[in-house]
C-alpha cells in the first residue's frame, strides 16, 4: 500500500485504506472534509511543515544492506501486542524474513527502536502521537471532538499522518490497520507498526500492511471498539 491517506474515489472523498472502494458522500461532505484537512494542516505546519503530513510513499531502490537476518519485534506483554506480533511474524515469513519478539516497556518503545535494541514496535496511531508530540495530540483531539469523528476512515488517516510527522527522522511507520488496539476514544486508535529506517524494506513494509489490513479488533481480543467523541 503506497499511501496513508486512503483511496480517493470519484466523489473526492476518502475510502478505507487498502479496499480500493471510493468514499461516500455529497458536496456538503466534501466541503466539510476540505475544511477539516485545511485545519489539520495548521497542526502539522507548527513544527515540521505541511509536507510531513501528506501521504507517505515508501522509497524505491534496492534492499538495504544493513537489514538484519532476524527482525526483532518489541512487545509490552499485552494480549493485543502479542497477537499482533504473531501476525506480523507470519506475514514477514511469507517474505522470507524471520522475526522474534522481546519484552519492551510501553513507555520505552520509541527509545528502544532508536537505540537499536529492537527493530520494530507496535502501537496505536492516537496514543503514539501523544507519546511523540503531546501538543499535537491535544490540538488534534480538540478538532476530532468538534467534528464528532463522523468519518472514521478519514480521521484514522489524519491521525496517522500527524503521527508520522512527529516521528524522529530515523524512524518510519506502516499504514494504519483496520483494528483498534487501544481504548482511548478521544482519538482514533488504529494499530500501527513503527520501525527503524533501513531495517524494513519496501517488501517488508507491504507485509506489515497486509497484516494490519487483515487483522480485526476481534482477532486481537478487543471485544468493544471505542466510540467516537460526541460534540
Coordinates of N, CA and C in Angstrom, one line a residue:
X1 N 0.8 -1.2 0.0 CA 0.0 0.0 0.0 C 0.9 1.2 0.0
X2 N 0.7 2.1 -0.9 CA 1.7 3.2 -1.1 C 1.4 4.4 -0.4
X3 N 0.2 4.6 0.1 CA -0.1 5.9 0.7 C -0.9 5.7 2.0
X4 N -0.8 6.6 2.9 CA -1.5 6.6 4.1 C -2.8 7.3 4.1
X5 N -3.1 8.0 3.1 CA -4.3 8.9 3.1 C -5.5 8.3 2.5
X6 N -5.5 6.9 2.3 CA -6.7 6.3 1.8 C -6.7 6.3 0.3
X7 N -7.8 5.8 -0.3 CA -8.0 5.8 -1.7 C -9.1 6.8 -2.1
X8 N -8.8 7.7 -3.0 CA -9.7 8.8 -3.4 C -10.6 8.3 -4.5
X9 N -11.9 8.3 -4.3 CA -12.8 7.8 -5.3 C -13.3 8.9 -6.2
X10 N -14.2 8.6 -7.1 CA -14.8 9.6 -8.0 C -15.5 10.8 -7.3
X11 N -15.9 10.5 -6.0 CA -16.7 11.5 -5.3 C -15.7 12.5 -4.7
X12 N -14.4 12.2 -4.6 CA -13.5 13.1 -4.0 C -13.3 12.8 -2.5
X13 N -14.0 11.9 -1.9 CA -13.9 11.6 -0.5 C -13.0 10.4 -0.3
X14 N -12.6 10.2 0.9 CA -11.6 9.1 1.2 C -12.3 7.9 1.6
X15 N -11.9 6.8 1.0 CA -12.4 5.5 1.4 C -11.4 4.7 2.2
X16 N -11.7 3.6 2.8 CA -10.8 2.8 3.7 C -9.5 2.5 3.0
X17 N -8.4 2.5 3.7 CA -7.1 2.1 3.2 C -7.2 0.7 2.7
X18 N -6.6 0.5 1.5 CA -6.4 -0.9 1.1 C -7.7 -1.5 0.4
X19 N -8.8 -0.9 0.5 CA -10.0 -1.5 -0.1 C -10.2 -1.2 -1.5
X20 N -9.7 0.0 -2.0 CA -9.9 0.4 -3.3 C -11.3 0.9 -3.6
X21 N -12.1 1.0 -2.5 CA -13.5 1.5 -2.7 C -13.6 3.0 -2.6
X22 N -14.3 3.7 -3.4 CA -14.5 5.1 -3.3 C -15.3 5.4 -2.1
X23 N -15.1 6.6 -1.5 CA -15.9 7.0 -0.4 C -17.3 7.4 -0.7
X24 N -18.1 7.7 0.2 CA -19.5 8.0 0.0 C -19.7 9.4 0.5
X25 N -20.6 10.2 -0.1 CA -21.0 11.5 0.4 C -21.1 12.5 -0.7
X26 N -21.8 13.5 -0.5 CA -22.1 14.5 -1.5 C -21.3 15.8 -1.3
X27 N -21.7 16.9 -1.9 CA -21.0 18.1 -1.9 C -20.7 18.7 -0.5
X28 N -21.7 18.6 0.4 CA -21.6 19.1 1.7 C -20.5 18.3 2.5
X29 N -20.5 17.0 2.2 CA -19.5 16.2 2.9 C -18.1 16.6 2.4
X30 N -17.9 16.9 1.1 CA -16.6 17.2 0.6 C -16.2 18.6 1.1
X31 N -17.1 19.5 1.3 CA -16.7 20.8 1.8 C -16.3 20.7 3.3
X32 N -17.0 19.8 4.0 CA -16.6 19.6 5.4 C -15.2 19.0 5.5
X33 N -14.9 18.0 4.6 CA -13.6 17.4 4.6 C -12.5 18.4 4.3
X34 N -12.8 19.3 3.3 CA -11.8 20.3 2.9 C -11.5 21.2 4.1
X35 N -12.5 21.6 4.8 CA -12.2 22.4 6.0 C -11.4 21.7 7.0
X36 N -11.7 20.5 7.3 CA -11.0 19.7 8.3 C -9.5 19.5 7.9
X37 N -9.3 19.2 6.6 CA -7.9 19.0 6.2 C -7.1 20.3 6.3
X38 N -7.8 21.4 5.9 CA -7.1 22.7 6.0 C -6.7 23.0 7.4
X39 N -7.6 22.7 8.3 CA -7.4 22.9 9.7 C -6.3 22.0 10.3
X40 N -6.3 20.8 9.9 CA -5.3 19.8 10.4 C -3.9 20.3 9.9
X41 N -3.8 20.9 8.7 CA -2.5 21.3 8.2 C -1.9 22.3 9.1
X42 N -2.7 23.1 9.8 CA -2.1 24.0 10.8 C -1.4 23.3 11.9
X43 N -2.0 22.2 12.3 CA -1.3 21.4 13.4 C 0.1 20.9 12.9
X44 N 0.2 20.5 11.7 CA 1.4 19.9 11.2 C 2.5 21.0 10.9
X45 N 2.0 22.2 10.4 CA 3.0 23.2 10.0 C 3.7 23.8 11.2
X46 N 3.2 23.6 12.4 CA 3.9 24.3 13.5 C 5.3 23.9 13.8
X47 N 5.6 22.6 13.4 CA 7.0 22.2 13.7 C 7.7 21.6 12.5
X48 N 7.1 21.0 11.6 CA 7.8 20.3 10.6 C 7.3 20.7 9.2
X49 N 6.3 21.4 9.0 CA 5.8 21.8 7.7 C 4.7 20.9 7.2
X50 N 3.9 21.4 6.3 CA 2.7 20.7 5.8 C 3.1 19.4 5.1
X51 N 4.2 19.4 4.4 CA 4.6 18.3 3.6 C 4.7 17.0 4.4
X52 N 5.1 17.2 5.7 CA 5.3 16.0 6.5 C 4.0 15.3 6.9
X53 N 2.9 16.0 6.7 CA 1.6 15.4 7.0 C 0.9 14.9 5.8
X54 N 1.5 14.8 4.6 CA 0.9 14.3 3.4 C 1.0 12.8 3.4
X55 N 0.6 12.3 2.3 CA 0.6 10.8 2.1 C 2.0 10.3 2.0
X56 N 2.2 9.1 2.6 CA 3.6 8.5 2.6 C 3.7 7.6 1.4
X57 N 4.8 7.7 0.7 CA 5.2 6.7 -0.3 C 6.5 6.1 0.0
X58 N 6.6 4.8 0.2 CA 7.9 4.2 0.5 C 8.9 4.4 -0.6
X59 N 10.1 4.7 -0.3 CA 11.1 4.9 -1.3 C 11.5 3.7 -2.1
X60 N 11.7 3.8 -3.4 CA 12.2 2.7 -4.2 C 13.6 2.4 -4.0
X61 N 14.1 1.4 -4.7 CA 15.6 1.1 -4.6 C 15.9 -0.2 -4.1
X62 N 17.1 -0.6 -4.0 CA 17.5 -2.0 -3.6 C 17.2 -2.2 -2.1
X63 N 17.2 -3.4 -1.7 CA 17.1 -3.7 -0.3 C 18.3 -3.1 0.5
X64 N 18.0 -2.6 1.7 CA 19.1 -2.0 2.5 C 20.1 -3.1 2.8
X65 N 21.4 -2.7 2.8 CA 22.5 -3.7 3.1 C 22.6 -4.0 4.6
X66 N 22.0 -3.1 5.4 CA 22.1 -3.3 6.9 C 20.9 -4.0 7.4
X67 N 20.1 -4.7 6.6 CA 18.9 -5.4 7.1 C 19.4 -6.6 8.0
X68 N 18.8 -6.7 9.2 CA 19.2 -7.8 10.0 C 18.6 -9.1 9.5
X69 N 19.2 -10.2 9.7 CA 18.7 -11.5 9.3 C 17.4 -11.8 10.0
X70 N 17.3 -11.4 11.3 CA 16.1 -11.6 12.1 C 15.5 -10.2 12.5
X71 N 14.2 -10.0 12.3 CA 13.6 -8.7 12.7 C 13.2 -8.9 14.2
X72 N 13.6 -8.0 15.1 CA 13.3 -8.1 16.5 C 12.1 -7.2 16.7
X73 N 11.0 -7.8 17.2 CA 9.8 -7.0 17.5 C 9.7 -6.8 19.0
X74 N 9.6 -5.6 19.4 CA 9.4 -5.3 20.8 C 7.9 -5.3 21.2
X75 N 7.5 -6.0 22.2 CA 6.1 -6.1 22.7 C 6.1 -5.8 24.2
X76 N 5.0 -5.2 24.6 CA 4.9 -4.8 26.0 C 4.2 -5.8 26.9
X77 N 3.9 -7.0 26.4 CA 3.3 -8.0 27.2 C 1.8 -8.1 27.1
X78 N 1.1 -7.1 26.5 CA -0.3 -7.1 26.4 C -0.8 -8.2 25.4
X79 N -2.0 -8.7 25.5 CA -2.5 -9.6 24.6 C -2.6 -9.1 23.2
X80 N -3.0 -7.8 23.0 CA -3.1 -7.2 21.7 C -1.7 -7.2 21.0
X81 N -0.7 -6.8 21.7 CA 0.6 -6.7 21.1 C 1.2 -8.1 20.8
X82 N 0.9 -9.0 21.7 CA 1.4 -10.4 21.4 C 0.8 -11.0 20.2
X83 N -0.5 -10.8 20.0 CA -1.2 -11.3 18.8 C -0.8 -10.6 17.6
X84 N -0.6 -9.3 17.7 CA -0.1 -8.5 16.5 C 1.3 -9.0 16.1
X85 N 2.1 -9.2 17.1 CA 3.5 -9.7 16.8 C 3.4 -11.0 16.1
X86 N 2.5 -11.9 16.5 CA 2.4 -13.2 15.8 C 2.0 -13.0 14.4
X87 N 1.0 -12.1 14.1 CA 0.5 -11.8 12.8 C 1.6 -11.2 11.9
X88 N 2.4 -10.3 12.5 CA 3.5 -9.7 11.7 C 4.5 -10.7 11.4
X89 N 4.8 -11.6 12.3 CA 5.8 -12.7 12.1 C 5.4 -13.6 11.0
X90 N 4.1 -13.9 10.9 CA 3.6 -14.8 9.8 C 3.8 -14.1 8.5
X91 N 3.4 -12.9 8.4 CA 3.4 -12.2 7.1 C 4.9 -11.9 6.7
X92 N 5.8 -11.6 7.6 CA 7.2 -11.5 7.2 C 7.8 -12.8 6.8
X93 N 7.3 -13.9 7.3 CA 7.8 -15.2 6.9 C 7.5 -15.5 5.5
X94 N 6.3 -15.0 5.0 CA 6.0 -15.1 3.6 C 7.0 -14.4 2.7
X95 N 7.6 -13.4 3.3 CA 8.6 -12.6 2.6 C 10.0 -13.1 2.9
X96 N 10.1 -14.3 3.4 CA 11.4 -14.9 3.8 C 12.1 -14.1 4.8
X97 N 11.4 -13.5 5.7 CA 12.0 -12.8 6.8 C 11.7 -13.4 8.1
X98 N 12.7 -13.8 8.9 CA 12.4 -14.3 10.2 C 12.2 -13.2 11.3
X99 N 11.4 -13.4 12.3 CA 11.2 -12.4 13.3 C 11.1 -13.1 14.7
X100 N 11.5 -12.3 15.7 CA 11.4 -12.8 17.0 C 10.9 -11.7 17.9
X101 N 10.4 -12.0 19.1 CA 9.9 -10.9 20.0 C 10.7 -10.8 21.3
X102 N 10.8 -9.6 21.8 CA 11.4 -9.4 23.1 C 10.5 -8.4 23.8
X103 N 10.6 -8.5 25.2 CA 9.8 -7.6 26.0 C 10.4 -6.2 26.0
X104 N 9.5 -5.2 25.9 CA 9.9 -3.8 25.9 C 8.8 -3.1 26.7
X105 N 9.1 -2.3 27.6 CA 8.1 -1.5 28.4 C 7.4 -0.5 27.4
X106 N 6.1 -0.3 27.6 CA 5.4 0.5 26.6 C 6.0 1.9 26.6
X107 N 6.4 2.5 27.7 CA 7.0 3.8 27.7 C 8.3 3.9 27.1
X108 N 9.0 2.8 26.8 CA 10.3 2.8 26.2 C 10.4 2.4 24.7
X109 N 9.2 2.2 24.1 CA 9.1 1.7 22.8 C 10.0 2.5 21.8
X110 N 9.7 3.8 21.7 CA 10.4 4.6 20.7 C 11.9 4.6 21.0
X111 N 12.3 4.8 22.2 CA 13.7 4.8 22.5 C 14.4 3.4 22.2
X112 N 13.7 2.3 22.4 CA 14.2 1.0 22.1 C 14.5 0.8 20.6
X113 N 13.6 1.4 19.8 CA 13.8 1.3 18.3 C 15.0 2.2 17.9
X114 N 15.0 3.4 18.4 CA 16.1 4.3 18.1 C 17.4 3.8 18.5
X115 N 17.5 3.2 19.7 CA 18.8 2.7 20.2 C 19.2 1.4 19.6
X116 N 18.4 0.8 18.7 CA 18.7 -0.4 18.1 C 18.5 -1.7 18.9
X117 N 17.8 -1.5 20.1 CA 17.5 -2.7 20.9 C 16.5 -3.6 20.3
X118 N 15.6 -3.0 19.5 CA 14.6 -3.7 18.7 C 14.5 -3.0 17.4
X119 N 13.9 -3.7 16.4 CA 13.8 -3.2 15.1 C 12.4 -2.6 14.8
X120 N 11.4 -3.1 15.6 CA 10.0 -2.7 15.3 C 9.2 -2.8 16.6
X121 N 8.3 -1.8 16.8 CA 7.4 -1.8 17.9 C 6.0 -1.6 17.4
X122 N 5.1 -1.9 18.3 CA 3.6 -1.8 18.0 C 2.9 -0.8 18.8
X123 N 2.0 -0.1 18.2 CA 1.2 0.9 19.0 C -0.1 1.2 18.3
X124 N -0.7 2.3 18.7 CA -1.9 2.8 18.1 C -1.7 4.3 17.6
X125 N -2.3 4.7 16.5 CA -1.9 6.0 16.0 C -2.1 7.1 17.0
X126 N -3.2 7.1 17.7 CA -3.5 8.2 18.6 C -2.6 8.2 19.8
X127 N -2.4 7.1 20.5 CA -1.6 7.0 21.7 C -0.1 7.3 21.3
X128 N 0.3 6.8 20.2 CA 1.7 7.1 19.8 C 1.9 8.6 19.5
X129 N 0.9 9.2 18.9 CA 1.0 10.7 18.7 C 1.2 11.4 20.1
X130 N 0.4 10.9 21.1 CA 0.6 11.5 22.4 C 2.0 11.3 23.0
X131 N 2.6 10.2 22.7 CA 3.9 9.9 23.2 C 4.9 10.8 22.4
X132 N 4.8 10.9 21.1 CA 5.8 11.6 20.3 C 5.6 13.1 20.4
X133 N 4.4 13.6 20.4 CA 4.2 15.1 20.5 C 2.8 15.4 21.2
X134 N 2.8 15.5 22.5 CA 1.6 15.7 23.2 C 0.8 16.9 22.8
X135 N 1.5 18.0 22.4 CA 0.9 19.2 22.0 C 0.0 19.0 20.7
X136 N 0.6 18.3 19.7 CA -0.1 17.9 18.5 C -1.3 17.0 18.9
X137 N -1.1 16.1 19.8 CA -2.2 15.2 20.2 C -3.4 16.0 20.8
X138 N -3.0 17.0 21.6 CA -4.1 17.8 22.2 C -4.8 18.6 21.2
X139 N -4.1 19.2 20.2 CA -4.7 20.0 19.2 C -5.7 19.2 18.3
X140 N -5.1 18.0 17.9 CA -5.9 17.2 17.1 C -7.2 16.6 17.8
X141 N -7.0 16.4 19.1 CA -8.1 15.8 19.9 C -9.3 16.8 19.9
X142 N -8.9 18.1 20.0 CA -10.0 19.2 20.0 C -10.7 19.2 18.7
X143 N -10.0 19.1 17.6 CA -10.6 19.1 16.3 C -11.5 17.8 16.1
X144 N -11.0 16.7 16.6 CA -11.7 15.5 16.4 C -13.0 15.5 17.2
X145 N -13.0 16.1 18.4 CA -14.2 16.2 19.2 C -15.2 17.2 18.6
X146 N -14.7 18.3 18.1 CA -15.6 19.3 17.4 C -16.2 18.7 16.2
X147 N -15.5 17.9 15.5 CA -16.0 17.3 14.2 C -17.0 16.2 14.5
X148 N -16.9 15.6 15.7 CA -17.7 14.5 16.1 C -17.2 13.1 15.6
X149 N -16.0 13.1 14.9 CA -15.5 11.9 14.4 C -16.4 11.1 13.5
X150 N -17.1 11.9 12.7 CA -18.2 11.3 11.8 C -17.6 10.4 10.7
X151 N -16.4 10.7 10.2 CA -15.8 9.9 9.2 C -14.6 9.2 9.8
X152 N -14.8 8.0 10.2 CA -13.8 7.3 11.0 C -12.6 7.0 10.1
X153 N -12.8 6.7 8.8 CA -11.7 6.4 7.9 C -10.8 7.6 7.7
X154 N -11.4 8.7 7.5 CA -10.7 10.0 7.3 C -9.9 10.4 8.5
X155 N -10.5 10.3 9.7 CA -9.8 10.7 10.9 C -8.7 9.7 11.3
X156 N -8.9 8.4 10.9 CA -7.8 7.5 11.1 C -6.6 7.9 10.3
X157 N -6.8 8.3 9.1 CA -5.7 8.7 8.2 C -5.1 10.1 8.6
X158 N -5.9 11.0 9.1 CA -5.4 12.3 9.6 C -4.5 12.0 10.8
X159 N -5.0 11.2 11.7 CA -4.2 11.0 12.9 C -2.9 10.2 12.6
X160 N -3.0 9.3 11.7 CA -1.8 8.6 11.3 C -0.8 9.5 10.6
X161 N -1.2 10.4 9.7 CA -0.3 11.3 9.0 C 0.3 12.3 10.0
X162 N -0.5 12.7 11.0 CA 0.1 13.6 12.0 C 1.1 12.9 12.9
X163 N 0.8 11.6 13.2 CA 1.8 10.8 14.0 C 3.0 10.6 13.2
X164 N 2.9 10.4 11.9 CA 4.1 10.2 11.0 C 5.0 11.5 11.1
X165 N 4.3 12.7 11.0 CA 5.1 13.9 11.0 C 5.8 14.1 12.3
X166 N 5.4 13.4 13.4 CA 6.0 13.6 14.7 C 7.1 12.6 14.9
X167 N 7.3 11.6 14.1 CA 8.3 10.6 14.2 C 9.7 11.2 14.0
X168 N 10.7 10.8 14.8 CA 12.1 11.2 14.5 C 12.5 10.8 13.1
X169 N 13.5 11.4 12.5 CA 13.8 11.2 11.1 C 14.4 9.8 10.9
X170 N 14.8 9.1 11.9 CA 15.4 7.8 11.7 C 14.3 6.7 11.8
X171 N 13.1 7.1 12.1 CA 12.0 6.1 12.2 C 11.0 6.3 11.1
X172 N 10.2 5.2 10.9 CA 9.1 5.3 9.9 C 8.0 4.4 10.5
X173 N 6.9 4.3 9.8 CA 5.7 3.5 10.2 C 5.0 2.9 9.1
X174 N 4.3 1.8 9.4 CA 3.4 1.2 8.4 C 2.2 2.0 8.3
X175 N 1.3 1.5 7.4 CA 0.0 2.1 7.2 C -0.8 1.7 8.5
X176 N -1.9 2.5 8.8 CA -2.7 2.1 9.9 C -3.6 0.9 9.6
X177 N -3.8 0.1 10.6 CA -4.7 -1.1 10.3 C -6.2 -0.8 10.5
X178 N -7.0 -1.8 10.3 CA -8.4 -1.6 10.5 C -8.8 -1.9 11.9
X179 N -8.0 -2.6 12.7 CA -8.3 -2.9 14.1 C -8.0 -1.7 15.0
X180 N -8.7 -1.6 16.0 CA -8.5 -0.6 17.1 C -7.8 -1.3 18.3
X181 N -6.6 -0.9 18.6 CA -5.9 -1.6 19.6 C -5.7 -1.0 21.0
X182 N -6.2 0.3 21.1 CA -6.1 1.0 22.4 C -7.5 1.5 22.7
X183 N -7.8 1.7 24.0 CA -9.1 2.0 24.4 C -9.4 3.5 24.7
X184 N -8.7 4.4 24.2 CA -8.9 5.8 24.3 C -9.7 6.3 23.1
X185 N -11.0 6.6 23.3 CA -11.8 7.0 22.2 C -11.7 8.5 21.8
X186 N -10.8 9.3 22.5 CA -10.7 10.7 22.2 C -9.9 11.0 20.9
X187 N -9.2 9.9 20.4 CA -8.6 10.0 19.1 C -8.7 8.6 18.5
X188 N -8.6 8.5 17.1 CA -8.5 7.2 16.5 C -7.3 6.4 17.1
X189 N -7.6 5.1 17.3 CA -6.5 4.2 17.9 C -6.3 3.0 17.0
X190 N -6.2 3.2 15.7 CA -5.9 2.0 14.9 C -4.5 1.6 15.0
X191 N -4.3 0.3 14.9 CA -2.9 -0.3 15.1 C -2.0 0.2 14.0
X192 N -0.7 0.2 14.4 CA 0.4 0.7 13.5 C 1.7 0.1 14.0
X193 N 2.6 -0.1 13.1 CA 4.0 -0.6 13.5 C 5.0 0.5 13.2
X194 N 5.9 0.8 14.1 CA 6.9 1.8 14.0 C 8.2 1.1 13.9
X195 N 9.1 1.4 13.0 CA 10.3 0.7 12.8 C 11.5 1.7 12.4
X196 N 12.7 1.1 12.6 CA 13.9 1.9 12.2 C 14.1 1.9 10.7
X197 N 14.4 3.0 10.1 CA 14.7 3.1 8.7 C 15.9 2.2 8.4
X198 N 15.9 1.5 7.2 CA 17.0 0.7 6.8 C 16.8 -0.7 7.3
X199 N 15.9 -1.0 8.2 CA 15.7 -2.3 8.7 C 14.6 -3.0 7.9
X200 N 13.5 -2.2 7.7 CA 12.4 -2.7 6.9 C 12.4 -2.1 5.5
X201 N 12.4 -3.0 4.5 CA 12.4 -2.5 3.1 C 11.0 -2.5 2.6
X202 N 10.9 -2.1 1.3 CA 9.6 -2.0 0.7 C 8.7 -3.2 0.8
X203 N 9.3 -4.4 0.5 CA 8.6 -5.6 0.6 C 8.1 -6.0 2.0
X204 N 9.0 -5.7 2.9 CA 8.7 -6.0 4.3 C 7.5 -5.1 4.8
X205 N 7.6 -3.8 4.4 CA 6.5 -2.9 4.8 C 5.2 -3.3 4.2
X206 N 5.2 -3.8 3.0 CA 4.0 -4.3 2.4 C 3.5 -5.5 3.2
X207 N 4.3 -6.3 3.7 CA 3.9 -7.5 4.5 C 3.3 -6.9 5.8
X208 N 3.8 -5.9 6.4 CA 3.2 -5.3 7.6 C 1.9 -4.7 7.3
X209 N 1.7 -4.1 6.2 CA 0.4 -3.5 5.8 C -0.6 -4.6 5.5
X210 N -0.2 -5.7 4.9 CA -1.1 -6.8 4.7 C -1.6 -7.4 6.1
X211 N -0.7 -7.5 7.0 CA -1.0 -8.0 8.3 C -2.0 -7.1 9.0
X212 N -1.8 -5.7 9.0 CA -2.6 -4.8 9.6 C -4.0 -4.7 8.9
X213 N -4.0 -4.8 7.6 CA -5.3 -4.7 6.9 C -6.1 -6.0 7.0
X214 N -5.5 -7.1 7.4 CA -6.3 -8.3 7.6 C -6.6 -8.7 9.0
X215 N -6.3 -7.8 9.9 CA -6.5 -8.1 11.4 C -7.6 -7.2 11.9
X216 N -8.6 -7.9 12.5 CA -9.7 -7.1 13.1 C -9.5 -6.9 14.6
X217 N -10.3 -6.1 15.2 CA -10.2 -5.9 16.6 C -10.5 -7.2 17.4
X218 N -11.5 -7.9 16.8 CA -11.8 -9.2 17.4 C -10.7 -10.2 17.4
X219 N -9.9 -10.1 16.3 CA -8.7 -11.0 16.2 C -7.7 -10.7 17.4
X220 N -7.7 -9.5 17.8 CA -6.8 -9.0 18.9 C -7.3 -9.2 20.3
X221 N -8.6 -9.7 20.4 CA -9.2 -9.9 21.7 C -9.8 -8.6 22.2
X222 N -10.0 -7.6 21.3 CA -10.7 -6.4 21.7 C -12.2 -6.6 21.4
X223 N -13.0 -6.7 22.5 CA -14.4 -7.1 22.3 C -15.3 -5.8 22.2
X224 N -14.8 -4.7 22.5 CA -15.6 -3.5 22.4 C -14.8 -2.4 21.8
X225 N -15.2 -1.9 20.6 CA -14.5 -0.8 19.9 C -14.9 0.5 20.5
X226 N -14.0 1.4 20.9 CA -14.3 2.7 21.4 C -15.1 3.5 20.4
X227 N -16.1 4.3 20.9 CA -16.9 5.1 20.0 C -16.3 6.5 19.9
X228 N -16.6 7.1 18.8 CA -16.1 8.5 18.5 C -16.7 9.5 19.5
X229 N -16.0 10.5 19.8 CA -16.5 11.5 20.8 C -17.7 12.3 20.2
X230 N -18.6 12.7 21.1 CA -19.7 13.5 20.6 C -19.5 15.0 20.9
X231 N -20.0 15.8 20.0 CA -19.8 17.2 20.2 C -20.7 17.7 21.3

